[in-house]
Coordinates of C-alpha atoms in Angstrom, one line a residue:
X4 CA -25.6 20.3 -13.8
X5 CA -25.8 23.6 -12.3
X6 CA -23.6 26.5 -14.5
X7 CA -23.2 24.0 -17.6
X8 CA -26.7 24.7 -19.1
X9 CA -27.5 28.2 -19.5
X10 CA -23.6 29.4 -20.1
X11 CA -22.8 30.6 -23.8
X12 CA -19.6 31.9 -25.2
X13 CA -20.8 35.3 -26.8
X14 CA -18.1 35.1 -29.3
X15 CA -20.1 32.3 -31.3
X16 CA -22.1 33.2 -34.0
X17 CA -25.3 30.9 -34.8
X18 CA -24.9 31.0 -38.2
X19 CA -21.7 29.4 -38.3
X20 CA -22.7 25.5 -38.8
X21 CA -20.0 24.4 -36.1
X22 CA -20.7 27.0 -33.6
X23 CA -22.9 24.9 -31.5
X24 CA -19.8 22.7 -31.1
X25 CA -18.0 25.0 -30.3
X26 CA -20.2 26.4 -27.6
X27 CA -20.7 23.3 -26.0
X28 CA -16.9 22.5 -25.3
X29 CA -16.2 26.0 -24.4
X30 CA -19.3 26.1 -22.2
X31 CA -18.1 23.0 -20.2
X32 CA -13.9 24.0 -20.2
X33 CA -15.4 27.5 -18.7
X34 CA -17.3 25.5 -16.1
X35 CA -14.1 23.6 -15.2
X36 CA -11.7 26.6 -15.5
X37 CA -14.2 28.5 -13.2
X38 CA -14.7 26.0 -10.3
X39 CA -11.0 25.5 -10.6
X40 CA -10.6 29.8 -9.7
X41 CA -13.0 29.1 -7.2
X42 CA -11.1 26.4 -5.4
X43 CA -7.8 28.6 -5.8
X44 CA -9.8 31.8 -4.3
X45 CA -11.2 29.5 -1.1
X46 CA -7.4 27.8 -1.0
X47 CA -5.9 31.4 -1.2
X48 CA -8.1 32.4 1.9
X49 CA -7.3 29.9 3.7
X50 CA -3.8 29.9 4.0
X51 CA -4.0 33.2 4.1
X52 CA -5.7 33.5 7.3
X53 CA -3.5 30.6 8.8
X54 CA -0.4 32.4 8.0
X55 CA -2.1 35.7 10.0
X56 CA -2.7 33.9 12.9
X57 CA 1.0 32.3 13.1
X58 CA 2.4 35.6 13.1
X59 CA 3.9 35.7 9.9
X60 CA 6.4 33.4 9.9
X61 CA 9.1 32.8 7.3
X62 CA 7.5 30.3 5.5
X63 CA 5.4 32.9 3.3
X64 CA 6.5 32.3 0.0
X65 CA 6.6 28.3 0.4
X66 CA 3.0 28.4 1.9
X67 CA 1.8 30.5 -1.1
X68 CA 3.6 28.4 -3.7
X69 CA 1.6 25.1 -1.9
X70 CA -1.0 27.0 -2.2
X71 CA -0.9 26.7 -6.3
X72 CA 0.2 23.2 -6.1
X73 CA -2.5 22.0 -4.2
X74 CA -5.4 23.5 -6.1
X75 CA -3.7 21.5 -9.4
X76 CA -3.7 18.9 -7.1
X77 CA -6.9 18.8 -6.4
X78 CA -8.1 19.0 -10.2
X79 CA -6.0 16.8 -10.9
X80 CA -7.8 14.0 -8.1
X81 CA -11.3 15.3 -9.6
X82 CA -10.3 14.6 -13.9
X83 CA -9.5 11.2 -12.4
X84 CA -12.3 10.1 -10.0
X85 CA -15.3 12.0 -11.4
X86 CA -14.2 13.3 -15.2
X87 CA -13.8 9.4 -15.9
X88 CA -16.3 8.0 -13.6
X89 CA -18.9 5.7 -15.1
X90 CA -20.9 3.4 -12.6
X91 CA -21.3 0.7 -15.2
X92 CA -18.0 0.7 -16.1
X93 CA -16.0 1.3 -12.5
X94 CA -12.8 1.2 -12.1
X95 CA -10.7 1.0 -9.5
X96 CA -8.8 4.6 -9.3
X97 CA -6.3 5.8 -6.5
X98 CA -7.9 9.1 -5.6
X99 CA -4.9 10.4 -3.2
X100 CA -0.8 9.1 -4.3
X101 CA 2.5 10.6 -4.1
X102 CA 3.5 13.1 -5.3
X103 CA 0.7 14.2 -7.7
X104 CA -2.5 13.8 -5.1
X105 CA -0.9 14.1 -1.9
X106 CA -4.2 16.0 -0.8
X107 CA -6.4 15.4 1.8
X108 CA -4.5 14.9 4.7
X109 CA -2.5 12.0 3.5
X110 CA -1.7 8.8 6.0
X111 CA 1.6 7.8 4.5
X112 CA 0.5 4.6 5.2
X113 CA -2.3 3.8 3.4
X114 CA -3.2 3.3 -0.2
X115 CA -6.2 5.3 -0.9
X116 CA -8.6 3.8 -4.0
X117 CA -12.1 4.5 -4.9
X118 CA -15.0 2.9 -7.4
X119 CA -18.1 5.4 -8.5
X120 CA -21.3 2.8 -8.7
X121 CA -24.6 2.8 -9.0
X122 CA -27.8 1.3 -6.9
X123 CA -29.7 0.2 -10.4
X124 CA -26.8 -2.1 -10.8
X125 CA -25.1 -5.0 -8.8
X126 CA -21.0 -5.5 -9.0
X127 CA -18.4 -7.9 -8.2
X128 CA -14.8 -7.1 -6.7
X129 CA -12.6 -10.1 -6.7
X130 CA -9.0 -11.0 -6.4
X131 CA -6.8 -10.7 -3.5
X132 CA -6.7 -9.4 -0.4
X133 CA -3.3 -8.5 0.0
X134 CA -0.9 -8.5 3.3
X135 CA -1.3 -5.0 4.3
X136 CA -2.1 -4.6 8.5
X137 CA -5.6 -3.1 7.6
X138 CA -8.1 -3.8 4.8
X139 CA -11.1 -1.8 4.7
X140 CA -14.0 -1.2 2.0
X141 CA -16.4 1.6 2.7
X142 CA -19.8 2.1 1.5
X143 CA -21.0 6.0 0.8
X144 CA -24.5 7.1 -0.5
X145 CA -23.4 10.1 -3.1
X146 CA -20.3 11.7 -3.9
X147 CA -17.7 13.8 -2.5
X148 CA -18.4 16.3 -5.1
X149 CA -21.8 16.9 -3.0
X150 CA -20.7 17.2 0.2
X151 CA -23.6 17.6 2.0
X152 CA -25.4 14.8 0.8
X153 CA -21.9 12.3 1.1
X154 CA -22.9 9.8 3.6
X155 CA -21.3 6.9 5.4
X156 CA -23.4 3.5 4.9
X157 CA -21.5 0.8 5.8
X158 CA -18.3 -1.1 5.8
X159 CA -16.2 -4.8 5.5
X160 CA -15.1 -3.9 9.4
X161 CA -18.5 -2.9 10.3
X162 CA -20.3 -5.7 8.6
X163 CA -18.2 -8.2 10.4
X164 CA -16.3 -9.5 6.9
X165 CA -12.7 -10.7 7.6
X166 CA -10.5 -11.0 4.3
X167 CA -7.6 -12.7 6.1
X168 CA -3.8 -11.3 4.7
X169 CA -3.3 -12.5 1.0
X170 CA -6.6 -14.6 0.7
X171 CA -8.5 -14.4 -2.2
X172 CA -11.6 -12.2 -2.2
X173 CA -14.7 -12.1 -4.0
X174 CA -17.6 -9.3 -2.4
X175 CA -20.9 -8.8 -4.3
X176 CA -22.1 -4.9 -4.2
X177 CA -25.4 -4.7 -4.5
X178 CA -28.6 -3.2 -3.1
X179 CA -30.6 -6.4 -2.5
X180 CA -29.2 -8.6 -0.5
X181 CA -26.9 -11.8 -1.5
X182 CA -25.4 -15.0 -0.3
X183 CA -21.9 -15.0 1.0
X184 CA -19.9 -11.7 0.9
X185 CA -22.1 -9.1 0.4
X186 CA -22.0 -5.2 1.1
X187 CA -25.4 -3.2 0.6
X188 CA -24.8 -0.2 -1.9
X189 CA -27.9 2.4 -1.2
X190 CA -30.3 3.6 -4.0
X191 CA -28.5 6.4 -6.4
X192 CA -24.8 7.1 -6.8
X193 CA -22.6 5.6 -4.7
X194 CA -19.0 5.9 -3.9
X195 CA -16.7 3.2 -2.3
X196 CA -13.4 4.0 -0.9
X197 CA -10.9 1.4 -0.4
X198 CA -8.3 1.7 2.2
X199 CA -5.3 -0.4 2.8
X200 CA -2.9 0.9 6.2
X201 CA 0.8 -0.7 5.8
X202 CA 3.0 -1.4 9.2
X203 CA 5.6 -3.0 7.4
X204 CA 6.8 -1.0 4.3
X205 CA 9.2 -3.5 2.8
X206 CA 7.4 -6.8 3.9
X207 CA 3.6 -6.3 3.4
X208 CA 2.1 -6.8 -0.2
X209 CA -0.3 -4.5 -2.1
X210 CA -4.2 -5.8 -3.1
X211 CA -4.4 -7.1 -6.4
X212 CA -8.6 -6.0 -6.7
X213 CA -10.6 -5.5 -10.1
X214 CA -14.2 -4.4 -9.8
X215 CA -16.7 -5.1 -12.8
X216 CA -20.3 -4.9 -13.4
X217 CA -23.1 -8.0 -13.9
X218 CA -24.3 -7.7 -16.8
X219 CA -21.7 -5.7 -18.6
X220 CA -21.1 -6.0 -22.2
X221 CA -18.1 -4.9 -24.0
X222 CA -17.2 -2.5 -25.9
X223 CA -19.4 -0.2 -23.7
X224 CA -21.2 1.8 -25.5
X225 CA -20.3 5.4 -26.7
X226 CA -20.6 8.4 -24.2
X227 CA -23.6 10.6 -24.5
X228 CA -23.6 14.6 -24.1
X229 CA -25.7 14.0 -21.2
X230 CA -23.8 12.0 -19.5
X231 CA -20.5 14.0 -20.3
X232 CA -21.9 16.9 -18.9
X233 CA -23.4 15.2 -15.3
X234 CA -19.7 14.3 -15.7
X235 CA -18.3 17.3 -15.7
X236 CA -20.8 19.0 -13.2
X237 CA -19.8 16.3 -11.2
X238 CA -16.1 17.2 -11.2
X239 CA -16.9 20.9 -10.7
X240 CA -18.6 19.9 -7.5
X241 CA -15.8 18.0 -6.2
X242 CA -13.3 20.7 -6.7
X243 CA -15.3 23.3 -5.2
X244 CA -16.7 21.0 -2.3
X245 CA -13.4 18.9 -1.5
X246 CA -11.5 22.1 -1.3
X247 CA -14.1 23.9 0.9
X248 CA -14.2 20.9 3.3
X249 CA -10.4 20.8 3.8
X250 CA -9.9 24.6 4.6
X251 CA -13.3 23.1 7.4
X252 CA -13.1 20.8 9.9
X253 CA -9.2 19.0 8.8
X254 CA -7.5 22.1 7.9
X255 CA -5.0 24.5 9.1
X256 CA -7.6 26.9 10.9
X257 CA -8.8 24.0 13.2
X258 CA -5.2 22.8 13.9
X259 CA -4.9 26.5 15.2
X260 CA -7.1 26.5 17.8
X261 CA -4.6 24.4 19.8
X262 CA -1.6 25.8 21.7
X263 CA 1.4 24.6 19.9
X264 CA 2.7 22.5 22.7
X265 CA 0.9 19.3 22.8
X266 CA -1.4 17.8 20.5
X267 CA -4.6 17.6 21.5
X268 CA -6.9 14.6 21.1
X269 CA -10.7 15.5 19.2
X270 CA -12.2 12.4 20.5
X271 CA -13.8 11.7 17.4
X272 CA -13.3 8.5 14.7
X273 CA -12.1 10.0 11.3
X274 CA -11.3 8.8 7.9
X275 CA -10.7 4.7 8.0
X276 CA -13.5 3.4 10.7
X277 CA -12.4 3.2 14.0
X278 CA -9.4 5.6 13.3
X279 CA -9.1 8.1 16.4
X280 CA -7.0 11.3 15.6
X281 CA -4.8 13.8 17.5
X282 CA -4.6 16.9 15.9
X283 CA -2.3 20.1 16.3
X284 CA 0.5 22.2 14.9
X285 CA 3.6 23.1 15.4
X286 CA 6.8 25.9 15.7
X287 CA 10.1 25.0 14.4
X288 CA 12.5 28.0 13.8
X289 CA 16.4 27.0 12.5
X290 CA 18.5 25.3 16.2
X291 CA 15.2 23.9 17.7
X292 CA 14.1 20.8 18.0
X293 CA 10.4 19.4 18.9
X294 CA 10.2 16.2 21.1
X295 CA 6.7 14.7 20.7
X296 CA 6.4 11.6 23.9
X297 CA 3.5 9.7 24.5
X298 CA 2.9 5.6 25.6
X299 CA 2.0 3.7 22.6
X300 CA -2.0 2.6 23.4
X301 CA -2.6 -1.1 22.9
X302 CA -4.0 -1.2 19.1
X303 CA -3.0 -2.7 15.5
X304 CA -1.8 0.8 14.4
X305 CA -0.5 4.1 14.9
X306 CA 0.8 6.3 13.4
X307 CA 2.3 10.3 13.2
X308 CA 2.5 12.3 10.2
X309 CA 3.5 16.1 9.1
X310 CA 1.7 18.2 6.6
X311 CA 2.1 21.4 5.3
X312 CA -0.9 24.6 5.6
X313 CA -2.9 23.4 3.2
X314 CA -2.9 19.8 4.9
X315 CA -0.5 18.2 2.2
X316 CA 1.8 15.6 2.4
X317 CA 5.4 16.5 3.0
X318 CA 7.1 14.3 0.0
X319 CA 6.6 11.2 2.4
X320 CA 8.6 9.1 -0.8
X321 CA 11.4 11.3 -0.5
X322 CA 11.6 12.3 3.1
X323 CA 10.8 10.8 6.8
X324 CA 7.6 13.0 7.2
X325 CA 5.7 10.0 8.9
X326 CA 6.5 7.4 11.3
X327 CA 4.5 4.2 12.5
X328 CA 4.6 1.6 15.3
X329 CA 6.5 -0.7 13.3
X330 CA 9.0 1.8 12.1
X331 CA 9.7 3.4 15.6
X332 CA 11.6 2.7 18.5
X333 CA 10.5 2.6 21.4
X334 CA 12.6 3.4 24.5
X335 CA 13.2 1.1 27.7
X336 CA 10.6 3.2 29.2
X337 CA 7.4 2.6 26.9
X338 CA 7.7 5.7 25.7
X339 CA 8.0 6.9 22.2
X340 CA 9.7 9.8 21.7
X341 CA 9.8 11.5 18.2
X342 CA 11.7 14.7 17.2
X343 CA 10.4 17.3 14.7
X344 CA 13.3 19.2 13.0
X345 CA 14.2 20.9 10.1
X346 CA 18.0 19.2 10.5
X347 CA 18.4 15.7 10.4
X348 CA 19.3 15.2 14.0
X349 CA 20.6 11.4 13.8
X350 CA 17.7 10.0 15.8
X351 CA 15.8 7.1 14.3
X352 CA 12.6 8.1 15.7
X353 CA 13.1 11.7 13.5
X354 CA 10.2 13.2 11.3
X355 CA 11.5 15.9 8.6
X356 CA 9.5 19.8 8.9
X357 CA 11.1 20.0 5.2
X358 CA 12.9 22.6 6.3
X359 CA 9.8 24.7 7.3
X360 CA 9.1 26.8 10.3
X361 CA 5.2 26.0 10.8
X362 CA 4.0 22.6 9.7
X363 CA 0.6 20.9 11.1
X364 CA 0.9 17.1 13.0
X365 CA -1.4 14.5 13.0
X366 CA -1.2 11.3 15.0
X367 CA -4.2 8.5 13.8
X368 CA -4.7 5.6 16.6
X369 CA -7.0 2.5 15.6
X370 CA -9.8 1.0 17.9
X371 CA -8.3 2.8 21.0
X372 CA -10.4 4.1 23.7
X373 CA -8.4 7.4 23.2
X374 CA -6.0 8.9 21.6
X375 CA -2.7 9.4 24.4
X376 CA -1.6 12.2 25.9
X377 CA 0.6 13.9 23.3
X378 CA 3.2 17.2 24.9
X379 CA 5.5 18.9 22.1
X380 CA 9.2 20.0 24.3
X381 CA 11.0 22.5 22.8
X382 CA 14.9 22.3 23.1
X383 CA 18.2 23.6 21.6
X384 CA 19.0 21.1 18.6
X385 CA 22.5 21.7 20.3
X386 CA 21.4 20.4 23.3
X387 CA 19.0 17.2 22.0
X388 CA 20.7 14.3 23.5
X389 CA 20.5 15.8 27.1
X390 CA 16.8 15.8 26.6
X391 CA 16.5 12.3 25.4
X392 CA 17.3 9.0 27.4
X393 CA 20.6 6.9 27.3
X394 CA 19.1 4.1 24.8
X395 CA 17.8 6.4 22.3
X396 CA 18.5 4.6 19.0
X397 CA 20.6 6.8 16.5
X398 CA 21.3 6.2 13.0
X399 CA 24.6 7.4 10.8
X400 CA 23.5 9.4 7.9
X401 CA 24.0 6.5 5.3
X402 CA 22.0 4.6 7.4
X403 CA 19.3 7.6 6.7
X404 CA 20.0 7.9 3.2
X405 CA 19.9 4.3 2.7
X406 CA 16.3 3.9 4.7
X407 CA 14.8 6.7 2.6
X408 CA 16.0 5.0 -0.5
X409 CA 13.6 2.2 0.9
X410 CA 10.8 4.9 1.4
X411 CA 10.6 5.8 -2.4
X412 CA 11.2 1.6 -3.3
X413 CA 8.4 0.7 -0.8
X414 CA 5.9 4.0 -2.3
X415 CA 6.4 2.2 -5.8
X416 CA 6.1 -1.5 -4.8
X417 CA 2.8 -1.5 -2.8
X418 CA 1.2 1.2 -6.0
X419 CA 0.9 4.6 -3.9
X420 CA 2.7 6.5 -6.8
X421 CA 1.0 7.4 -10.2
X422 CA 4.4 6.8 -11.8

């Protein structure tokens, strides 16, 4: 609970009977109200610094207004996942959903969830499985909001669990060991994240999950001062750390430190186990377009996405910012080819810069040896179709209005929206 203790608001007086009331909810809103300054002077920085080193391009007063938005963002994630955490009454919360939480480096495909637990206790998460391509629970000693002691443990995939597409699912949680489906949960707070990566927008079907306690009674019993403030310091720390750690190794600066005209591959798994990424940014100035090619690697899922600076989504509902395997097309080649533009060039395979010069792109490949070999072409938009072979599927603009429409319906139906 580091900066809730010792802080007092001088303007109390002790002789007033409800001053120590008073202190102790303006004591804990400072706290909050200072990490969130904190975050906003890191976030600042940051894109500060990334807009230096692109030269200044014209996207200045966008970049600085995504600036604001994601800080709120952020708090807004942390009241959520830590403000209304209790590990003996879990619940199953989306920490990252369109538009409100789009943080994080987003995968337009995947519903994000997480659970706060505790080793003292054991838990139960039943229901079902849904029909999404990938299904993953992981196990993590700690919390986000202490980064440096936020530790992978385990997972389903890497304890050999198979929850086939829209079975039923019980898992016991719980530091002993236990018959049947069982993931170990370390000693102390632990965190689970739940990920679920859709191919097929309109035809696969969201988890229906609920997570409870053994042993819980109900009502649960009313919330101490102690705990309120461990919440609180525990929200604190997530803004602070989460916002440090994506201006670190996922943000902007490191997107940078490639060339702008391929996107290089790190090598290393990320995010969902197994997930290899390819990183980069890119340059998109008004009568240009980008041509992204690679061969599709053998694997269950791929997929490319934009984000903006601050390594936000791009209003995936509303706009074609992300494209997977399932969605694209793939010419009589094996090739995929993908254009990044700021105007709708009528190719299916298109992913929208929102109208914005400097964007970063992020490809995610699963279970693949590594990622492909990933050149950016930059051509006249003019002069597209002379760059792109004879079978390149098109689409009329209804035909894009119409699939976008289906974005926003698909966002809803399979719960990545907080509305």
């Amino acid at each position: 609970m580091s900066g809730l203790v010792d802080r007092k608001d001088e303007r109390v007086s002790d002789e007033d009977p409800g001053s120590a009331l008073d202190e102790l909810g303006a004591r804990l809103t400072d706290a909050i109200l200072d990490a969130y300054r904190d975050a906003a002077v890191t976030s600042y920085g940051a894109w500060r610094r990334a807009a230096e080193k692109t030269g200044g391009y014209e996207d200045g007063e966008l970049v600085a207004m995504e600036g604001v938005l994601n800080t709120a963002r952020i708090l807004s994630a942390a009241e959520l996942c830590y403000l209304e955490a209790d590990p003996e009454y879990p619940m199953i919360v989306k920490m990252i959903s369109v538009p409100g939480k789009d943080i994080g480096v987003p995968n337009s495909d995947c519903t994000y969830q997480q659970a706060t637990l505790h080793g003292d206790h054991a838990y139960r998460i039943f229901g079902n499985r849904g029909t999404a391509r990938l299904f993953d629970i992981e196990v993590y000693s700690g919390s986000p909001a202490d980064m440096g002691n936020f530790l992978l443990v385990t997972s389903l995939d890497a304890q050999g669990h198979t929850i086939a597409p829209g079975a039923e699912l019980e898992i016991v949680l719980s530091h002993e060991p236990r018959e049947g489906m069982w993931l170990p949960i370390p000693k102390g707070l632990t965190t689970l994240f739940f990920r679920q990566i859709y191919y097929d927008w309109e035809g696969e079907e969201p988890a229906m999950m609920v997570i409870e306690r053994e042993g819980a009674s109900y009502p649960p019993p009313l919330l101490t001062r102690e705990r309120f403030e461990q919440r609180v310091a525990a929200m604190c720390g997530y803004v602070r750390d989460v916002t440090d750690a994506m201006y670190g190794p996922v943000g902007a600066e490191t997107a940078l430190s490639a060339d702008g005209r391929s996107i290089p591959n790190p090598g290393a798994p990320m995010g969902f186990a197994g997930f290899t990424p390819a990183r980069g940014y890119y340059v998109c100035k008004p009568g240009e377009a980008l041509i992204l090619e690679f061969a599709p690697p053998e694997t269950e899922y791929w997929g490319i996405h934009l984000w903006n600076l601050q390594g936000d989504g791009l209003q995936a509902h509303l706009r074609q910012a992300s494209i997977n395997g399932h969605q694209a097309a793939i010419d009589a080649d094996g090739q995929v080819r993908i254009v990044i533009s700021r105007e709708d060039p009528g190719v299916k395979n298109w992913l929208d810069s929102h109208d914005r010069e400097f964007g970063l792109v992020f490809g995610r490949f699963f279970k693949v040896e590594k990622a492909p070999d990933m050149p950016l072409k930059r051509v006249a938009l003019d002069d597209l179709r002379e760059h792109l072979p004879e079978d390149t599927v098109f689409v009329t603009p209804e035909e894009r209005r119409e699939s976008i429409r289906r974005r926003l319906i698909s966002m809803h139906r399979r719960l990545q929206t907080d509305y």
